[in-house]
XYZ file of N, CA and C in Angstrom:
561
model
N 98.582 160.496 386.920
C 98.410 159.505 385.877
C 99.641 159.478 384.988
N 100.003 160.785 384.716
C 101.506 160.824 384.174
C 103.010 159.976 384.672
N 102.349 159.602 385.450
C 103.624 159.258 386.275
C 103.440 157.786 386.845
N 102.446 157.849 387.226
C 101.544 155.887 387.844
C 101.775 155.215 386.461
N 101.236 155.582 385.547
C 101.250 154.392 384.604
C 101.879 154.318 383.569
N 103.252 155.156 383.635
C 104.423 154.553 383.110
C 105.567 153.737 384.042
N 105.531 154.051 385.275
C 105.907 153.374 386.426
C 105.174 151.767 386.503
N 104.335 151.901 386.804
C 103.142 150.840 386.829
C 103.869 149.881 385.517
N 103.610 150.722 384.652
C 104.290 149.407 383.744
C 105.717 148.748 383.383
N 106.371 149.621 384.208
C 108.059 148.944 383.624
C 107.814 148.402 384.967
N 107.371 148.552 385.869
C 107.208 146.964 387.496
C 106.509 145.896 386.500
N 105.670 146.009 386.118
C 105.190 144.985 385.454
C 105.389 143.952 384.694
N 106.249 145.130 383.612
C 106.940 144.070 382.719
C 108.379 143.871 382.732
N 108.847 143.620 383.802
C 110.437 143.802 384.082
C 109.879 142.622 384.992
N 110.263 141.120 384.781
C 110.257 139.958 385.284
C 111.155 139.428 386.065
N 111.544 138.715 386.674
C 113.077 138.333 387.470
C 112.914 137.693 386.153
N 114.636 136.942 386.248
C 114.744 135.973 385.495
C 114.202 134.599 385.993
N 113.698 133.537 385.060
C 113.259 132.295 384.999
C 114.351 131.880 386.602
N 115.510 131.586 385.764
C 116.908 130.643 386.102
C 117.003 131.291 388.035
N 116.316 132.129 388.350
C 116.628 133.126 389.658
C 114.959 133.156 390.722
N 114.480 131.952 390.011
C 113.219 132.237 390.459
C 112.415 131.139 390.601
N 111.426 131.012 391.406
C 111.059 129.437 391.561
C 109.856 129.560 390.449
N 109.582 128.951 389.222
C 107.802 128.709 388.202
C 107.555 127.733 388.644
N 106.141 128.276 388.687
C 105.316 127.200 388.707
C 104.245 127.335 388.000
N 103.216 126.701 387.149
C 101.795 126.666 386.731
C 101.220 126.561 387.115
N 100.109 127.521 387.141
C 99.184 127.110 387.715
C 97.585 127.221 386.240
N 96.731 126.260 386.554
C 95.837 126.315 385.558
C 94.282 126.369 386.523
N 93.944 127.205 386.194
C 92.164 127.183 386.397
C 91.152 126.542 385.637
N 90.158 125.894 386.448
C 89.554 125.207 385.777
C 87.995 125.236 386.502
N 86.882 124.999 386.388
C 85.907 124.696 387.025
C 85.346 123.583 387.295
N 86.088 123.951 389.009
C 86.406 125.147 389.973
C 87.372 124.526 390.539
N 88.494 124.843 389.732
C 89.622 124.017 390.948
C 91.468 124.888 390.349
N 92.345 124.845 391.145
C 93.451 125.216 390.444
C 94.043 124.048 390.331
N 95.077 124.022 389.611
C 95.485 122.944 389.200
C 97.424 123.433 389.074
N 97.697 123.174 390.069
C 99.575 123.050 389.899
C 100.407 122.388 389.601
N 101.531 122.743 388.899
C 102.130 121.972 388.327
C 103.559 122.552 388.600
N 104.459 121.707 388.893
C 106.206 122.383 389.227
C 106.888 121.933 388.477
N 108.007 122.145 387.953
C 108.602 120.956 387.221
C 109.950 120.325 387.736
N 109.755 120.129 388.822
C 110.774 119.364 389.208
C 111.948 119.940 389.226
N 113.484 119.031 389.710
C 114.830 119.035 389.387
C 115.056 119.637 388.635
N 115.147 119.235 387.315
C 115.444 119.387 386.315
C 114.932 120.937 385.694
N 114.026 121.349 385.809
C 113.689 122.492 385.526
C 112.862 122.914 384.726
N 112.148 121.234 383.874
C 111.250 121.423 382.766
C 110.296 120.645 382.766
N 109.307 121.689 382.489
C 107.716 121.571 382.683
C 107.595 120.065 381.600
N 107.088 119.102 382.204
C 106.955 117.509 380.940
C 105.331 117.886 380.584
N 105.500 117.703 379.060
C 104.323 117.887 378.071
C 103.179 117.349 378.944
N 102.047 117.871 378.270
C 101.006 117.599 378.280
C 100.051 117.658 377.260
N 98.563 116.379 377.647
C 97.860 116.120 376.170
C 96.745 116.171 376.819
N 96.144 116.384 375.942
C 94.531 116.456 376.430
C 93.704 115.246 376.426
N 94.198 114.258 375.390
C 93.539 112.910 375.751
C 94.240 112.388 376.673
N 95.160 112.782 377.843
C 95.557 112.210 378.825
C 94.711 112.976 379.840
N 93.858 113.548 379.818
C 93.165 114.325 381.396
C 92.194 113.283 381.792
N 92.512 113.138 383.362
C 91.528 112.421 383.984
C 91.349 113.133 385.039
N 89.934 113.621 385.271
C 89.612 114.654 386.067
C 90.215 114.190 387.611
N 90.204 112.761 387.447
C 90.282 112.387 389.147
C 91.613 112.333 389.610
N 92.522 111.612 388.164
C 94.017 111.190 388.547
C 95.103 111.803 387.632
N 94.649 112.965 386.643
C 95.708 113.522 386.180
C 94.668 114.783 384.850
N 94.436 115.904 386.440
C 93.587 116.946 385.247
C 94.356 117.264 384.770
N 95.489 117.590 384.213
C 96.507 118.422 383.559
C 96.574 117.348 382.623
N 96.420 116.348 382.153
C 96.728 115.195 381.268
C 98.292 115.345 381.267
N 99.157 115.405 382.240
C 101.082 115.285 382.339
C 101.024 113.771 381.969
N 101.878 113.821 380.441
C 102.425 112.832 379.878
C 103.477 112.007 380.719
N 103.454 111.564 381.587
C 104.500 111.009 382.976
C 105.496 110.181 381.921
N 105.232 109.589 380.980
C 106.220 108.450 380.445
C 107.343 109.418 379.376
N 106.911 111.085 379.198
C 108.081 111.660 379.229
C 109.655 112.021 380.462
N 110.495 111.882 379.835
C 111.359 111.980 380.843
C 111.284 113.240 381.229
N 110.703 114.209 380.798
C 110.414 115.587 381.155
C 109.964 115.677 382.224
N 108.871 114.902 382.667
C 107.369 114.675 383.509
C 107.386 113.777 384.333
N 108.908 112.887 384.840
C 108.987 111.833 385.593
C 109.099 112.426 386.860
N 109.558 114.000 387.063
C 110.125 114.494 388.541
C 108.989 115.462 388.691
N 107.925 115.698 387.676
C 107.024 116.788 387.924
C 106.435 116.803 389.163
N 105.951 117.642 389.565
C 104.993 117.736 390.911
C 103.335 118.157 390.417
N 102.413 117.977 390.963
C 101.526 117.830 391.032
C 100.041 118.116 392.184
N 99.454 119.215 392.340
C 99.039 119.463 393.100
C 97.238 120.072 392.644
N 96.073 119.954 393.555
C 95.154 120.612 393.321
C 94.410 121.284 394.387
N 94.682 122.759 394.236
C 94.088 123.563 395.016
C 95.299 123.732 396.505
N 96.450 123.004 396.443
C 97.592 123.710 397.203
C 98.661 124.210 396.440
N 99.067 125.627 396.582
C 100.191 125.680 396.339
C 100.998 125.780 397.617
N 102.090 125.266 397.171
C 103.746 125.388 398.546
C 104.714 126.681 397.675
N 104.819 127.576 397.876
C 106.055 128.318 397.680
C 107.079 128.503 398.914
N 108.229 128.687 398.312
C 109.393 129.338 399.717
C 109.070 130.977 400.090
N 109.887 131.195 401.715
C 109.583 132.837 401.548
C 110.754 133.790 401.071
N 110.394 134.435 400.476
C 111.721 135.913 400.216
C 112.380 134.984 399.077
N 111.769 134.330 398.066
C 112.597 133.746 396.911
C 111.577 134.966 395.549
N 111.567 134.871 394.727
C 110.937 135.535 393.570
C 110.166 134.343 393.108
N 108.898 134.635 392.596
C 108.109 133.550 392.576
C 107.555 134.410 391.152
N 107.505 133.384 390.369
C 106.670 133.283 389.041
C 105.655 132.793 388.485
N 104.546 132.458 388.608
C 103.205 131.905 388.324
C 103.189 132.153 387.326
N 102.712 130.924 385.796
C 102.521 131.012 384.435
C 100.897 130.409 384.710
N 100.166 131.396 384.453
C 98.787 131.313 384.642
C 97.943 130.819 383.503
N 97.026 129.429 383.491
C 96.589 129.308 382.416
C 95.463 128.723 383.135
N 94.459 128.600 382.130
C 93.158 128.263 381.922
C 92.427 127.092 381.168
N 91.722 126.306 381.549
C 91.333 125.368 381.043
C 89.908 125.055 380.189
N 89.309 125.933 380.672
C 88.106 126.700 379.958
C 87.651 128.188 379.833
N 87.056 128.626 380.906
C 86.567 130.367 380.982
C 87.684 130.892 381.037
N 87.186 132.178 381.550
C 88.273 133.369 382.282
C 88.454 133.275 383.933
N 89.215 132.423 384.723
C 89.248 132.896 385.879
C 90.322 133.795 386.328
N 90.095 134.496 387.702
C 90.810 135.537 388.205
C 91.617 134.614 389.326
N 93.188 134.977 389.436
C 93.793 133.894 390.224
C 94.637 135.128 391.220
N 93.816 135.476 392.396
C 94.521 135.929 393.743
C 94.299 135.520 394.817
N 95.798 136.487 395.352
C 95.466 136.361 396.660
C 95.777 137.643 397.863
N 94.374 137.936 397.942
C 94.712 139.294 398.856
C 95.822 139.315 399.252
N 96.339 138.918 400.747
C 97.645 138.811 401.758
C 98.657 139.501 400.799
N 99.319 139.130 399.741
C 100.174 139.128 398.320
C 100.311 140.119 398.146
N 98.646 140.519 397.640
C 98.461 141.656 396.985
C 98.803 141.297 395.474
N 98.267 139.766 395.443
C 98.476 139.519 393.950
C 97.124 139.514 393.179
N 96.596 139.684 392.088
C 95.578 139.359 391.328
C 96.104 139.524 389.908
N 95.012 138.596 389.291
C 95.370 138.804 387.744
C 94.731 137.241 387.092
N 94.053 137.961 385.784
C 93.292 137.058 385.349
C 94.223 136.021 384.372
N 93.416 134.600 384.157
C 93.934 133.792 383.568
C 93.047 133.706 382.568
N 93.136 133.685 381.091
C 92.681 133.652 379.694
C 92.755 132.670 379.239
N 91.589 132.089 378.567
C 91.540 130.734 377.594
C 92.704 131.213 376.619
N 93.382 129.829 376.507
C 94.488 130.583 375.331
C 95.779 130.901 375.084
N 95.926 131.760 376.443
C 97.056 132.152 376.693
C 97.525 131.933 377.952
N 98.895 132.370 378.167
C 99.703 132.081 379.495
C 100.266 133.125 379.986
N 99.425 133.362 381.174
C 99.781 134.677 381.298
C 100.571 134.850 382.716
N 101.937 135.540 382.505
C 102.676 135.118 383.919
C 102.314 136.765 384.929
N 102.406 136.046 386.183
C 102.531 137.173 387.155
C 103.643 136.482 388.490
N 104.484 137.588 388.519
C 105.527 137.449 389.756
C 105.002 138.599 390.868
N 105.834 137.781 392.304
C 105.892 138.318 393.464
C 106.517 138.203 394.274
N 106.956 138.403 395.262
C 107.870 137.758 396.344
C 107.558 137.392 397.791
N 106.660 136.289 398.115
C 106.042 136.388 399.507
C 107.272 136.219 400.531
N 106.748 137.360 401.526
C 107.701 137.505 402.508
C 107.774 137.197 404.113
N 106.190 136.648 404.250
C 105.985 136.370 405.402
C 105.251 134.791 405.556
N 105.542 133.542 406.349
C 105.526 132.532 406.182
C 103.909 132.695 406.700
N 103.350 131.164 406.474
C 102.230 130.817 406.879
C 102.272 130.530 408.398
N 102.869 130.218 408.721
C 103.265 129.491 410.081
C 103.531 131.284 411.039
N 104.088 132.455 410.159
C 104.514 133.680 411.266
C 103.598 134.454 410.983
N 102.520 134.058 409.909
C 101.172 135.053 409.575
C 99.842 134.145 410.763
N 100.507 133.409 410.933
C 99.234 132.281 412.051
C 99.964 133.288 413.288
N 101.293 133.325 413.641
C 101.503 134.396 414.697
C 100.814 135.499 414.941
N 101.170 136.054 414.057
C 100.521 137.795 414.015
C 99.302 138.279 414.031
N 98.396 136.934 413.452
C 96.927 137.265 413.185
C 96.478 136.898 414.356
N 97.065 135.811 415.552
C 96.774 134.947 416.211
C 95.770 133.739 415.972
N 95.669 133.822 414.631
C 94.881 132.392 414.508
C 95.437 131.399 413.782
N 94.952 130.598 414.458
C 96.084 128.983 414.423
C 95.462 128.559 413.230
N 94.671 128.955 412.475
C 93.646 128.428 411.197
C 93.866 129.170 409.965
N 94.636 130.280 410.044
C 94.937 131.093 409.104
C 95.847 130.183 407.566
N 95.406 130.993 406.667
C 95.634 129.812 405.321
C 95.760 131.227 404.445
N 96.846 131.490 403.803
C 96.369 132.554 402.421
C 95.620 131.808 401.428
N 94.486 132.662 401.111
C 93.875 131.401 400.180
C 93.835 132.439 398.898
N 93.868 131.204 397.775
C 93.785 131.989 396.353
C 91.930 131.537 395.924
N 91.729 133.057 395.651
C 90.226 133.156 395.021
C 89.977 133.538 393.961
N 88.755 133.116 393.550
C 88.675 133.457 391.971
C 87.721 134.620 392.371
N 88.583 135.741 391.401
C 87.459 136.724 391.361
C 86.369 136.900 389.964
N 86.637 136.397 389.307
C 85.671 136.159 388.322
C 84.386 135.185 388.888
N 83.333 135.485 387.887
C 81.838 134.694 387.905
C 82.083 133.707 387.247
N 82.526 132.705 387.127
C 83.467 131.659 385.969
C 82.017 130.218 385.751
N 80.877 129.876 386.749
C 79.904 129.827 386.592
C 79.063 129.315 388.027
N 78.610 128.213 388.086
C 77.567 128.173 388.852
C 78.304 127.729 390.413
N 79.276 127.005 390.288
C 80.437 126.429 391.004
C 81.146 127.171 391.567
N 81.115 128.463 391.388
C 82.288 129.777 390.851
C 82.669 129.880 393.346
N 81.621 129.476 393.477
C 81.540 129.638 395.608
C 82.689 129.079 395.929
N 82.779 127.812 394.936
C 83.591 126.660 395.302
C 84.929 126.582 395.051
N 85.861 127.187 394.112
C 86.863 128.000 393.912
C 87.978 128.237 394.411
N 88.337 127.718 395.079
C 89.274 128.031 396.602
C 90.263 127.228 396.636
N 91.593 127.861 396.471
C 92.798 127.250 396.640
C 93.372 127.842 397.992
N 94.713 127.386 398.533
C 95.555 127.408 399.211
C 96.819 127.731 399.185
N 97.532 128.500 399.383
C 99.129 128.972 399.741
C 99.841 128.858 400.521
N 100.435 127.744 400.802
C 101.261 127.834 402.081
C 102.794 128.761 402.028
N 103.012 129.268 402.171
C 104.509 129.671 402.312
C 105.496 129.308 403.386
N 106.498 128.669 402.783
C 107.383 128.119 403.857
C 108.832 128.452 404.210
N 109.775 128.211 404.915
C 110.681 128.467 404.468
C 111.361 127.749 403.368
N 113.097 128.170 403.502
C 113.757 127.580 402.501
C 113.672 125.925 402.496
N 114.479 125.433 403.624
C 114.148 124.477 403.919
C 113.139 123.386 404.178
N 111.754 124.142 404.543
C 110.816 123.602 404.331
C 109.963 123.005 403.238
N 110.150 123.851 402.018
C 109.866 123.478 401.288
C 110.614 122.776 399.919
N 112.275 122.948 400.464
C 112.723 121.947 399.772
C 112.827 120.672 400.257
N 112.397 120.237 401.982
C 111.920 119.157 402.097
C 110.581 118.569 401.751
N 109.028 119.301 401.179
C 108.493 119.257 400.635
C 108.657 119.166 399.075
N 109.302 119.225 398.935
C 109.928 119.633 397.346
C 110.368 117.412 396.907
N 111.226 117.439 397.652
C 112.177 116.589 397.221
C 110.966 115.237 397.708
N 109.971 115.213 398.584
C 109.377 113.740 399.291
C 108.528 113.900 397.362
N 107.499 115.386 397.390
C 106.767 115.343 396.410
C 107.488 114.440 394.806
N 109.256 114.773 394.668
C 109.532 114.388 393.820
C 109.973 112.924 393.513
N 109.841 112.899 394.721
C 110.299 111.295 395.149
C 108.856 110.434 394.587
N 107.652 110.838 394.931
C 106.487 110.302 395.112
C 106.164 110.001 393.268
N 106.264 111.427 392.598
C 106.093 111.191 391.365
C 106.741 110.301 390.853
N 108.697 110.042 391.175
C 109.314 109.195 390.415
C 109.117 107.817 390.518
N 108.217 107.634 391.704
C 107.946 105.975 391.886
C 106.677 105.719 391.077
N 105.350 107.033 390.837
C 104.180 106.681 390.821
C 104.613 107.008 388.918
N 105.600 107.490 388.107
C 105.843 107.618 387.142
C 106.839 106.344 385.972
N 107.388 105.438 387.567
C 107.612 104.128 387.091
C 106.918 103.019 387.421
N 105.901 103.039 388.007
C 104.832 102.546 388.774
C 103.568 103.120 388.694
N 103.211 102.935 387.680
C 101.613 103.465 387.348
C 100.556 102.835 387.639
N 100.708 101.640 387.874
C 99.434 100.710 388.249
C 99.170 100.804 389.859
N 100.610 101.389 390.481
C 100.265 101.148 391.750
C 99.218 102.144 392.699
């Protein structure tokens, strides 16, 4: 114990840097995650709460900021790259949910309130973990380990991990999509 949990905690709180690392948000809600990237540019575009529409924008992202024109937008997938440092700013939209994912070996709860970050570095793709396991159906999925309420079964996100390339061609269609649907809102 002398030794685990002073160790334990300088891994913990010794972060990569932002600028060296891919963030992303993610927010829990019941029962759904809710992602958010911020684009190019590198910054997360505001958000309001009289802008949430459960169907077409739970995060209420103010799009008519120039902040929020390249944002990305996702529910219940995340896309990360592999062997990059990955940063999750974990937040909550009501309860307490728990946001892991075995495979990772990530867990850690998200708090009304606060933003609570956890890093990792996934190292093995979705596509070479469908190899190894041999199943062509394999998905890392993120679960809530909290009782968050009656819904709590239903809970279930997704991780794909890709490569570099892969997901900066995912990266760039997603940002493409926002910048048309962010000058083009009716469509």
């Amino acid at each position: 114990i002398g030794f685990a949990i002073p160790l334990w905690a300088a891994r913990v709180d010794e972060r990569p840097p932002e600028s060296e690392s891919v963030v992303v948000q993610v927010t829990g809600e019941q029962f759904a995650w809710n992602v958010h990237y911020p684009g190019p540019d590198g910054v997360f575009g505001p958000t309001d709460i009289n802008m949430i529409d459960l169907q077409t924008n739970p995060l209420g992202l103010d799009r008519s900021d120039p902040a929020a024109m390249d944002d990305v937008t996702t529910v219940n997938q995340l896309y990360l790259p592999v062997d990059r440092q990955i940063i999750v700013k974990l937040k909550t939209k009501d309860v307490i949910h728990s946001f892991g994912v075995p495979e990772l070996r990530v867990k850690q709860d998200a708090i009304p309130g606060l933003t609570v970050p956890v890093w990792f570095v996934p190292t093995i793709t979705t596509a070479e973990m469908r190899a190894r396991t041999g199943n062509p159906e394999f998905e890392y999925e993120i679960a809530c380990a909290q009782l968050c309420g009656l819904g709590h079964y239903r809970m279930r996100g997704f991780v794909t991990i890709q490569t570099a390339g892969e997901f900066q061609q995912w990266m760039d269609e997603k940002v493409q999509e926002a910048a048309e649907a962010a000058l083009n809102p009716f469509l």
